XYZ file of C-alpha atoms in Angstrom:
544
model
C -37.375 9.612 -69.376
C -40.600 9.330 -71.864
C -43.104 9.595 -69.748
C -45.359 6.884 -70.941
C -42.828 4.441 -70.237
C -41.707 5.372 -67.163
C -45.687 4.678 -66.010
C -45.664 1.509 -67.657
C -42.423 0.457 -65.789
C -43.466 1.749 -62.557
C -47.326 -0.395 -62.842
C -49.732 2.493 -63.080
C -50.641 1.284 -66.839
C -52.456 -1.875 -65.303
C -56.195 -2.014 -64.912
C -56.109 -0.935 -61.715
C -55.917 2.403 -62.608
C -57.763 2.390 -65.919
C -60.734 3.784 -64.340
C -59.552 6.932 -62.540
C -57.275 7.613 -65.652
C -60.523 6.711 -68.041
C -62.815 9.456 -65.687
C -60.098 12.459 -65.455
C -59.272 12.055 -69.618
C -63.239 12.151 -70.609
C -63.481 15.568 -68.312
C -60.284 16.629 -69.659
C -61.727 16.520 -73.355
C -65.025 17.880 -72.382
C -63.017 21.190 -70.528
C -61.021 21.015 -73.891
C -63.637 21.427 -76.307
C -64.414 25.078 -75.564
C -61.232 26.152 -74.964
C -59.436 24.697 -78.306
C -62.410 26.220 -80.310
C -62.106 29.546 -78.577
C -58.779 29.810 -78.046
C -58.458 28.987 -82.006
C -60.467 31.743 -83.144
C -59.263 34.465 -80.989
C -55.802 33.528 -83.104
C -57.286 34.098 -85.958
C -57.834 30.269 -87.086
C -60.843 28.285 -87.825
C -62.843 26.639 -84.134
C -61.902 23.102 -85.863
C -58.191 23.970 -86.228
C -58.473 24.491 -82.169
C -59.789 20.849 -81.912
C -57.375 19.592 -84.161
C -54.320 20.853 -82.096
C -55.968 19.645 -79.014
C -55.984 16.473 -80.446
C -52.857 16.208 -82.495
C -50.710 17.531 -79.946
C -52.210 16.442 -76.965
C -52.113 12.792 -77.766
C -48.114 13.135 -78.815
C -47.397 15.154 -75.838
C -48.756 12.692 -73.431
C -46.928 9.849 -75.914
C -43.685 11.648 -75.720
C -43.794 13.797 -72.951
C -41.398 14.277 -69.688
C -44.868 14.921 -67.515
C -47.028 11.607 -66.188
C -50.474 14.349 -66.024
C -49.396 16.875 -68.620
C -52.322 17.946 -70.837
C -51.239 19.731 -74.385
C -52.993 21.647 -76.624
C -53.635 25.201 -77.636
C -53.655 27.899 -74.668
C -54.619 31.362 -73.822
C -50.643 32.287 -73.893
C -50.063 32.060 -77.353
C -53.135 33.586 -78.642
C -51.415 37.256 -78.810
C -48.062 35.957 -80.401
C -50.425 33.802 -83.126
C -53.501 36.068 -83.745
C -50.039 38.170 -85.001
C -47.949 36.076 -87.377
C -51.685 35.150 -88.618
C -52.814 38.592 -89.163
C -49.150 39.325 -91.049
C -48.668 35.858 -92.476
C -51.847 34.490 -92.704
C -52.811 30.915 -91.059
C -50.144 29.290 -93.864
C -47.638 31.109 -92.117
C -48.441 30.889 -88.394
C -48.253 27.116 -89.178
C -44.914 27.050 -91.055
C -44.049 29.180 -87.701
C -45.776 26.548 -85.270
C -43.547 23.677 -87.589
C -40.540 25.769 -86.939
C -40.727 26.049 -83.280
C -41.287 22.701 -82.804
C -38.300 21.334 -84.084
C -36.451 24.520 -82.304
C -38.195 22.869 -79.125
C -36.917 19.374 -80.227
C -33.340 20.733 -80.101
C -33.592 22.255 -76.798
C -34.577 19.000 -75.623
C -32.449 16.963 -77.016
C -29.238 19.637 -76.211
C -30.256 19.156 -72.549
C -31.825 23.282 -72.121
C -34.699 22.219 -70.583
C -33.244 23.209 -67.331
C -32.191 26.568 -68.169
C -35.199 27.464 -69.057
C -36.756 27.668 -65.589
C -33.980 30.419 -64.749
C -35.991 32.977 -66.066
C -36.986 35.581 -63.702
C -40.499 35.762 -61.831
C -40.967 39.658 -62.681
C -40.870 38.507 -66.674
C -42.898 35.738 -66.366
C -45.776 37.710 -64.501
C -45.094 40.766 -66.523
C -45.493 39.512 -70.132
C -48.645 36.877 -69.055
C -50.222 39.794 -67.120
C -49.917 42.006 -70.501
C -51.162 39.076 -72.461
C -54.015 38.679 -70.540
C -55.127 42.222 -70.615
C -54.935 42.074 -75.035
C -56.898 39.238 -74.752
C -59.212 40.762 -72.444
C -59.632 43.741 -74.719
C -59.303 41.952 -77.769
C -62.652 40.078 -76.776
C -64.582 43.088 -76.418
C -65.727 42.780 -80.249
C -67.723 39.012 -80.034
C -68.729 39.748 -76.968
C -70.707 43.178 -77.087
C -71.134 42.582 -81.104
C -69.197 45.324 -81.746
C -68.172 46.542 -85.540
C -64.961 48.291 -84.958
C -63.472 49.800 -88.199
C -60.390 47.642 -89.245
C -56.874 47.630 -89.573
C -55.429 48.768 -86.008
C -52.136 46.712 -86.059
C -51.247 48.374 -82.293
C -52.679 47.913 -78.835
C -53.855 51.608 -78.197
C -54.887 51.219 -81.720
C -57.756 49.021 -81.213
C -58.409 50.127 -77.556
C -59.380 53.441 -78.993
C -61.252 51.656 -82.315
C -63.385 49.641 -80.182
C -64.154 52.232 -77.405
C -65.557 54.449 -80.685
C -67.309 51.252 -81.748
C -69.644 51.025 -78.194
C -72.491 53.040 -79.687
C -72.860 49.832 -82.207
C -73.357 47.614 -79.561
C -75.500 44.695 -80.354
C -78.354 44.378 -77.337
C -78.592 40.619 -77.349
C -75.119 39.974 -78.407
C -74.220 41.586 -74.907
C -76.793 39.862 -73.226
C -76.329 36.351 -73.819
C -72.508 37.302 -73.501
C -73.467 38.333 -69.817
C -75.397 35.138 -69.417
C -72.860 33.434 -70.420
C -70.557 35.120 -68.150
C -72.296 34.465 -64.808
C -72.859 30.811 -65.511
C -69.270 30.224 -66.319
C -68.867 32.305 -62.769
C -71.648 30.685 -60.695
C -71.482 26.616 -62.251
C -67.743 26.787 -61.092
C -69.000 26.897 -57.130
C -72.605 24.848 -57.288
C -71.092 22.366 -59.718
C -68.106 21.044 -58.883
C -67.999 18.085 -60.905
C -68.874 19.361 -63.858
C -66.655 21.741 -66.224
C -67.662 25.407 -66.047
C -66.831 26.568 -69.389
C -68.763 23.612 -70.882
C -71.911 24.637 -69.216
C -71.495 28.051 -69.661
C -71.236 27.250 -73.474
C -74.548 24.711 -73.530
C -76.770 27.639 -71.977
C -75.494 30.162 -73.983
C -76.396 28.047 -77.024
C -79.267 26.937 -75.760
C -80.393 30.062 -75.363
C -79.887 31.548 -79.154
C -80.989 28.319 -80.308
C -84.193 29.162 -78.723
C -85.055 32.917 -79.157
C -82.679 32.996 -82.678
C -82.092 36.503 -82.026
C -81.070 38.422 -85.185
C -77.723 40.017 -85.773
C -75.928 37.231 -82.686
C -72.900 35.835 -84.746
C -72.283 31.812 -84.247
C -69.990 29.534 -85.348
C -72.008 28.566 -88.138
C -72.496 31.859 -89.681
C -68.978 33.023 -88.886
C -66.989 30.079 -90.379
C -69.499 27.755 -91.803
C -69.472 25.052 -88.852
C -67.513 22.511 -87.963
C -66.440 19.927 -89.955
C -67.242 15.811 -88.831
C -64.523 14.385 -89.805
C -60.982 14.169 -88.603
C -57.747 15.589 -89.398
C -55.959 14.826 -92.341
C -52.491 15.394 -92.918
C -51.540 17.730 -95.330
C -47.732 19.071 -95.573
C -47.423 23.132 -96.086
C -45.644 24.826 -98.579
C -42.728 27.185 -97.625
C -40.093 29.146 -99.292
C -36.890 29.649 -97.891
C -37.529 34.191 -97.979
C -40.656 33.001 -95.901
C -38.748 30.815 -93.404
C -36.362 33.570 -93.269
C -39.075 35.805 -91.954
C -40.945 33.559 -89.449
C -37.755 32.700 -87.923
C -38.308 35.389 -84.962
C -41.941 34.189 -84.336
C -41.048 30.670 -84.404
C -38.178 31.363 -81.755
C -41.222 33.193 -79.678
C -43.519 30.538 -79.851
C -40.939 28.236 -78.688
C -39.596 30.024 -75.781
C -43.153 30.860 -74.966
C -43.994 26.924 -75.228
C -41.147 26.197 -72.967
C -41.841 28.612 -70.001
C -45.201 27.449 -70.139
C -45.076 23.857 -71.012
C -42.126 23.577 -67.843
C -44.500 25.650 -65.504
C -47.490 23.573 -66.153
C -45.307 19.896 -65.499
C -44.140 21.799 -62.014
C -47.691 22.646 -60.950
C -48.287 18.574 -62.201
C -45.366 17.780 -59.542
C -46.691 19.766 -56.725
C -50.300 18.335 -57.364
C -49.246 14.978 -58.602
C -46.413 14.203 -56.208
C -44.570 13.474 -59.344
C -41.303 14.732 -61.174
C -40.897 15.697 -64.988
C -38.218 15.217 -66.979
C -37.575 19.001 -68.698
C -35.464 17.671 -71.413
C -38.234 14.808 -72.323
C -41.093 17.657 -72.155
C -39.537 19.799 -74.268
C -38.839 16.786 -77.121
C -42.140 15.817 -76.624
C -43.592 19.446 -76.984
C -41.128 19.793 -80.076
C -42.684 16.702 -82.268
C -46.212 17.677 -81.187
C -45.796 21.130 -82.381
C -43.980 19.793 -85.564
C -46.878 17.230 -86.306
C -49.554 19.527 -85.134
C -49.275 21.728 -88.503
C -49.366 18.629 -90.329
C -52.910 17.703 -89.704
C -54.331 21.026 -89.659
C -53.852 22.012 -86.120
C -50.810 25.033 -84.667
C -49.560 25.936 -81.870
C -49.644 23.730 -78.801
C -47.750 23.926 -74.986
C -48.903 22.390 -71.670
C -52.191 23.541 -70.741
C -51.904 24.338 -66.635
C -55.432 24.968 -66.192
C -55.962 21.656 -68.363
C -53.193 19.355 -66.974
C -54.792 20.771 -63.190
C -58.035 19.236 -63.755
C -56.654 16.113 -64.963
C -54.651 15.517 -61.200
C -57.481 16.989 -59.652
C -59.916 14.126 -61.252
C -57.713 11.423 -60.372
C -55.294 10.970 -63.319
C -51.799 9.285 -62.542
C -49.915 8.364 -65.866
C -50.242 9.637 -69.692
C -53.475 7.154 -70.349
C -55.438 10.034 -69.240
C -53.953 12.516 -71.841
C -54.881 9.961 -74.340
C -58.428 9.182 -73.195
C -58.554 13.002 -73.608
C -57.387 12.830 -77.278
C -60.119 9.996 -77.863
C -62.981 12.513 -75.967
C -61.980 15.091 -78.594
C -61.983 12.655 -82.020
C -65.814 11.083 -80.561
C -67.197 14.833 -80.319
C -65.959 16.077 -83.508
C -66.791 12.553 -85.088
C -70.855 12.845 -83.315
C -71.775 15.918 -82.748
C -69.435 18.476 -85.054
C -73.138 19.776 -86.823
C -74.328 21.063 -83.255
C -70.932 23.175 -82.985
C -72.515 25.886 -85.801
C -75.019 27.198 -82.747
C -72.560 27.886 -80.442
C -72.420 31.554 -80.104
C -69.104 33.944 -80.568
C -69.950 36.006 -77.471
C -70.344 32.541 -75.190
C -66.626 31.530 -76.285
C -65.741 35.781 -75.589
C -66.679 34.952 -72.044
C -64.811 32.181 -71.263
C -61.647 34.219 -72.466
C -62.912 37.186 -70.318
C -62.493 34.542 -66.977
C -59.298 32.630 -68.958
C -57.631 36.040 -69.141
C -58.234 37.242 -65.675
C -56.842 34.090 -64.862
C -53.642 34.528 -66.513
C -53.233 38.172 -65.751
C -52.799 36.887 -62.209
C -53.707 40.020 -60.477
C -53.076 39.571 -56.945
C -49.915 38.520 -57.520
C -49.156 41.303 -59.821
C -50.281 43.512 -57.363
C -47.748 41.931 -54.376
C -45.092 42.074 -56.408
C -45.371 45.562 -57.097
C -45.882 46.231 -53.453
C -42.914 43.813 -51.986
C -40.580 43.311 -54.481
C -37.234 45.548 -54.594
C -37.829 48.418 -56.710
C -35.427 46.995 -59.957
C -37.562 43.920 -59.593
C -40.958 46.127 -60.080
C -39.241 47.848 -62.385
C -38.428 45.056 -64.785
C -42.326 44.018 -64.281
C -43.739 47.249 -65.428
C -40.975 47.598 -68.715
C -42.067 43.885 -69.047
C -46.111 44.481 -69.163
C -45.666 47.666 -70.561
C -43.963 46.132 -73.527
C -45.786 43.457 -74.297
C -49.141 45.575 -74.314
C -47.720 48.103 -76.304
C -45.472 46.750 -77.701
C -44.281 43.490 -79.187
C -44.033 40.107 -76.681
C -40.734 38.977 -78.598
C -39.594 42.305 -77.604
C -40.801 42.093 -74.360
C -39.745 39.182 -73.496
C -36.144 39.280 -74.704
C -35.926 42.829 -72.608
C -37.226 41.796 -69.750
C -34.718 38.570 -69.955
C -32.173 40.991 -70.529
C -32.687 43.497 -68.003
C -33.270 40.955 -65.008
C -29.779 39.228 -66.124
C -28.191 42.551 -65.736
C -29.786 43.485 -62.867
C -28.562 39.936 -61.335
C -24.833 40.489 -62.505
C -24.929 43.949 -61.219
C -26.200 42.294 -57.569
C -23.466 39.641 -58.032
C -20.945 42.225 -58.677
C -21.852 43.739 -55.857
C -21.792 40.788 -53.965
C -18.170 40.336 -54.217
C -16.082 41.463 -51.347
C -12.149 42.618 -51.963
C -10.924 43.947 -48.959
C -7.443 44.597 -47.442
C -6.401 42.899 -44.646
C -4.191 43.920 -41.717
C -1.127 41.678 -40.381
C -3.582 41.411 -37.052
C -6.733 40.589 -39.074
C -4.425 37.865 -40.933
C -2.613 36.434 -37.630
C -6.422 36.294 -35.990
C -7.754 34.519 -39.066
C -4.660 32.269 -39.017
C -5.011 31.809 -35.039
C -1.147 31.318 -35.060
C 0.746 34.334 -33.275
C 3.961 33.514 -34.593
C 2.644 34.255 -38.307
C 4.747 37.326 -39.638
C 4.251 39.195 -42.873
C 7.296 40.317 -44.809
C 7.511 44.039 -44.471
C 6.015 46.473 -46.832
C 3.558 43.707 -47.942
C 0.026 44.672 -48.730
C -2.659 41.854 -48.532
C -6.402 41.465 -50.213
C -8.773 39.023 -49.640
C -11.076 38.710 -52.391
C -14.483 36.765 -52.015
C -17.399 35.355 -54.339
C -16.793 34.738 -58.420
C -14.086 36.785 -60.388
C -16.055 37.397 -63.430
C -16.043 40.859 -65.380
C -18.846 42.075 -63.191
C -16.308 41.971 -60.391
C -13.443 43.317 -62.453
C -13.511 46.929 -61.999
C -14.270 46.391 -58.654
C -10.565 45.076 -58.156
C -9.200 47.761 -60.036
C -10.872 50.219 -57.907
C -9.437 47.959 -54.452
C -5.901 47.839 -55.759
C -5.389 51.523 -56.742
C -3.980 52.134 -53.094
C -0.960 50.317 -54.064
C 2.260 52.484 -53.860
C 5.604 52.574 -54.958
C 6.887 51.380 -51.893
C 5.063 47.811 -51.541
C 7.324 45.106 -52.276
C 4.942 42.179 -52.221
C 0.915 42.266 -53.020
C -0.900 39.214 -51.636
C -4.148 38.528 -53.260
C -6.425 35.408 -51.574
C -8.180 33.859 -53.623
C -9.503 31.156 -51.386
C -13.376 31.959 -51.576
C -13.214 32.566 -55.441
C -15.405 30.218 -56.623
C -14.933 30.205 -60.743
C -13.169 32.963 -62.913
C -13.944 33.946 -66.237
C -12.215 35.467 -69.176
C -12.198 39.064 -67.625
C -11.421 38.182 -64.585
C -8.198 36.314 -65.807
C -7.411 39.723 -67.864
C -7.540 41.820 -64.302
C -5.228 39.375 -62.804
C -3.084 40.164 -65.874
C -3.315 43.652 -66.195
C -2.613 43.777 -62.133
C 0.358 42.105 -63.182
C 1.385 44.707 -65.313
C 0.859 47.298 -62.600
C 2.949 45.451 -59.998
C 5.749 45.197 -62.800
C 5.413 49.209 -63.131
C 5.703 49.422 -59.687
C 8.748 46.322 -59.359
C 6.126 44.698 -56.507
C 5.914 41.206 -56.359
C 2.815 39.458 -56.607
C 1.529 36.382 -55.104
C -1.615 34.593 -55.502
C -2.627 32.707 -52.362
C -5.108 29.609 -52.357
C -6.656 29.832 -55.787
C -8.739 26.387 -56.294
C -8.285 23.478 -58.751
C -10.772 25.082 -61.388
C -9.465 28.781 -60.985
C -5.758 27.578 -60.786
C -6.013 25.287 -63.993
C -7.674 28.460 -65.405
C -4.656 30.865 -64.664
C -2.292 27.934 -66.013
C -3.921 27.346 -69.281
C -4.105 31.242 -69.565
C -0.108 31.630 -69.103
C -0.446 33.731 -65.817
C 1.343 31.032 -63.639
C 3.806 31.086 -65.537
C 4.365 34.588 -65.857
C 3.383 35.030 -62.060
C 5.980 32.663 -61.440
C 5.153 29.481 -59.724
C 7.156 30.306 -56.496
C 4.347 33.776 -56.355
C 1.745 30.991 -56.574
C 0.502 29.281 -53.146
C -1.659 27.039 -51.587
C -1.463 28.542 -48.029
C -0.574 32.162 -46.984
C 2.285 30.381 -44.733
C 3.947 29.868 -47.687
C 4.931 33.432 -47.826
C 6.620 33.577 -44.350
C 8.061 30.173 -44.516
C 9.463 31.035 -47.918
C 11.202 34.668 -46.446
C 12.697 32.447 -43.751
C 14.404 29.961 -46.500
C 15.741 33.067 -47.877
């Protein structure tokens, strides 16, 4: 379901609704603007590459998308993972990387993952974006107190401890009009409501140096030169195969990353919007913009939630709005790009300082850590420990890892096998004329027979004795069985053969049955040992 054409079909392209779309895509570009640029440079690219992705991307996401209100473009997630490949690979490489991911994205989509991503666990998500938002936090420290940190830290603690020796260079004014910044970007957001935050946090700020041109305050213009006016033009990047080798593992970050947050933002849409996305569709959509966005100078793009937010909250009700917001971009690059060079770095460093506290997401950090069941915490903290200290592919891939075993171990435990007396049987059965065979031993087994569960039967079964003729084992409440569970069944098999006790499998269901047939166990079982009801057995010792 593209989601541009399931608007069309369902009327909310007609004129109509041009206007609210028209009003929420114009404030949508104008919240962009500051973020793209900032968000680009804390990555280690150029403020117009920020622009560029915002408008690349975000036009072909709402084109293509699976989300009516999603807004794409560059976000405050991916600014660890790129400000990375770009420091190791250089902005060539982080876009070869962002190329790579997108078509990694366009598979996933098109192979129908889109709904597997949303299985990963809550304690990862929060984990790694909590750690991401405390190395931007830090990482900020340098544009906004004009600090001149010696270079070269590649690691976290690294450049903690480089830039806490690098306070006594503090730049006075720097810091000041970083502070200013700061509490307009904190005080506009409750007088005025209408009017984006971060942009007028940004227009004082500049407004400011461009009145007392303080000394020493770095800019846009004398950092990279300005902005140019003109748009994006396509340009395809060179790439050996050794160096697509390499950015293989970045490129499978960047898309996982892009998924989580691209499918988080389109559910926040849906609970705002009273809409539903198509996962599969977002994630094609989010796989050609990230392949074009390289293409015309841009990177790395995902759904924007703060972004795609505003939008519903201004009115916006199909993908029209997404592309008004591409248009708002392309008129301010096109009229006023030469006013861009005034904007100060440490007005952009303070609306990251609010973007990261907003992604850190501290209050619910903190509840987790004081609710959730103590694996759960711990797979948090290994999670945010990692990804500050560590690497986020790391992180991310561990913390994936440990919550799936941490789920099979509660599924394994889950899983009842119990033994079951003739009275517990004939009670279950309600029929008082029910009557066992004698020296026959019965288990009930309950919940899925995979190889979490396997040693668990093992352990059940080792009360079996010489002197049981027949072993019942229910499997009426078995839901699926997997490979290891169909090599228990066969090595209790074995045992019982040992032990010359017959087995019989009781109530096994179409999938698990067709399972133990296509694995040979009926017909080693036998297909008289193999019923549908338990009063099989006792009918059966009667025919005999």
């Amino acid at each position: 379901m593209i989601a541009i054409l399931e608007a069309r079909r369902a009327g909310l392209l007609s004129r109509a609704h041009w206007l609210n779309n028209l009003l929420a895509g114009v404030i949508v570009g104008v919240v962009a603007l500051p973020l793209a640029m900032a968000f680009a440079i804390a990555s280690g690219a150029k403020p117009e590459q920020g622009l560029y992705t915002a408008i690349v991307a975000g036009g072909l996401t709402s084109l293509f998308g699976g989300s009516r209100v999603q807004i794409g473009g560059p976000t405050g997630a991916f600014i660890v993972i790129l400000a990375g490949i770009t420091g190791k690979y250089g902005i060539g490489g982080l876009q070869i990387a962002t190329l790579m991911a997108g078509i990694m994205l366009l598979l996933m989509g098109l192979t129908k993952l889109g709904g597997v991503i949303k299985y990963i666990p809550d304690p990862v998500i929060v984990g790694f974006t909590s750690g991401i938002g405390v190395i931007i936090f830090v990482g900020q420290w340098k544009d906004f107190f004009g600090l001149s940190p010696a270079a070269g830290a590649e690691h976290f603690h690294e450049k903690f401890w480089e830039l806490a020796q690098a306070f006594p260079t503090l730049h006075v004014e720097t810091t000041l009009l970083g502070g200013l910044t700061l509490a307009v970007l904190l005080i506009s957001g409750r007088i005025l409501k209408r009017i984006p935050a971060p942009l007028v946090a940004m227009l004082i700020g500049t407004c400011v140096q461009w009145q007392f041109q303080w000394d020493g305050v770095a800019t846009i213009g004398s950092a990279f030169g300005g902005i140019p006016q003109k748009l994006p033009q396509f340009q395809l990047p060179t790439m050996s195969v050794s160096e697509a080798i390499q950015l293989i593992g970045p490129a499978f970050t960047i898309a996982l990353l892009g998924a989580i947050e691209s499918l988080l933002s389109a559910v926040v849409a849906d609970s705002m919007a009273g809409t539903k996305h198509d996962s599969n569709q977002e994630l094609i959509g989010q796989g050609i913009a990230n392949i074009c966005s390289p293409l015309f100078g841009g990177f790395a793009s995902t759904g924007a939630i703060a972004r795609t937010a505003t939008n519903v909250r201004n009115g916006a009700n199909s993908p029209l709005a997404g592309i008004v917001h591409t248009l708002t971009l392309i008129g301010i690059v096109m009229l006023l790009a030469p006013y861009a060079s005034l904007i100060p770095l440490s007005a952009l460093a303070a609306i990251l300082f609010v973007v990261a506290y907003n992604m850190s997401e501290l209050h619910r950090f903190g509840h987790m850590l004081r609710t959730a069941p103590k694996p759960d915490v711990a797979v948090l903290l290994i999670t945010f420990l990692l990804t500050v200290f560590g690497d986020l592919v790391i992180a991310v891939n561990i913390g994936v890892m440990l919550a799936a075993l941490l789920f099979m171990k509660r599924m394994s435990e889950a899983v009842g096998i119990e033994q079951q007396t003739h009275d517990a049987v004939v009670e279950e059965l309600d029929d008082a004329d029910f009557t066992l065979p004698a020296n026959t031993v019965v288990f009930a087994m309950e919940g899925p027979f995979f190889f979490g569960a396997a040693a668990r039967l093992e352990s059940a079964l080792e009360v079996i004795h010489g002197h049981t003729e027949i072993l019942v084992l229910r499997l009426e409440k078995v839901p699926f069985i997997d490979a290891t569970g169909l090599q228990a069944l066969w090595d209790l098999l074995d045992n019982c053969k040992r032990h010359k006790t017959r087995l019989i499998l009781c109530g096994a269901r179409p999938n698990v049955f067709e399972k133990m047939r296509r694995a040979g166990l009926v017909g080693q079982v036998g297909k008289p040992n193999v019923v549908d009801r338990i009063q099989q057995i006792a009918m059966d010792m009667i025919k005999k």
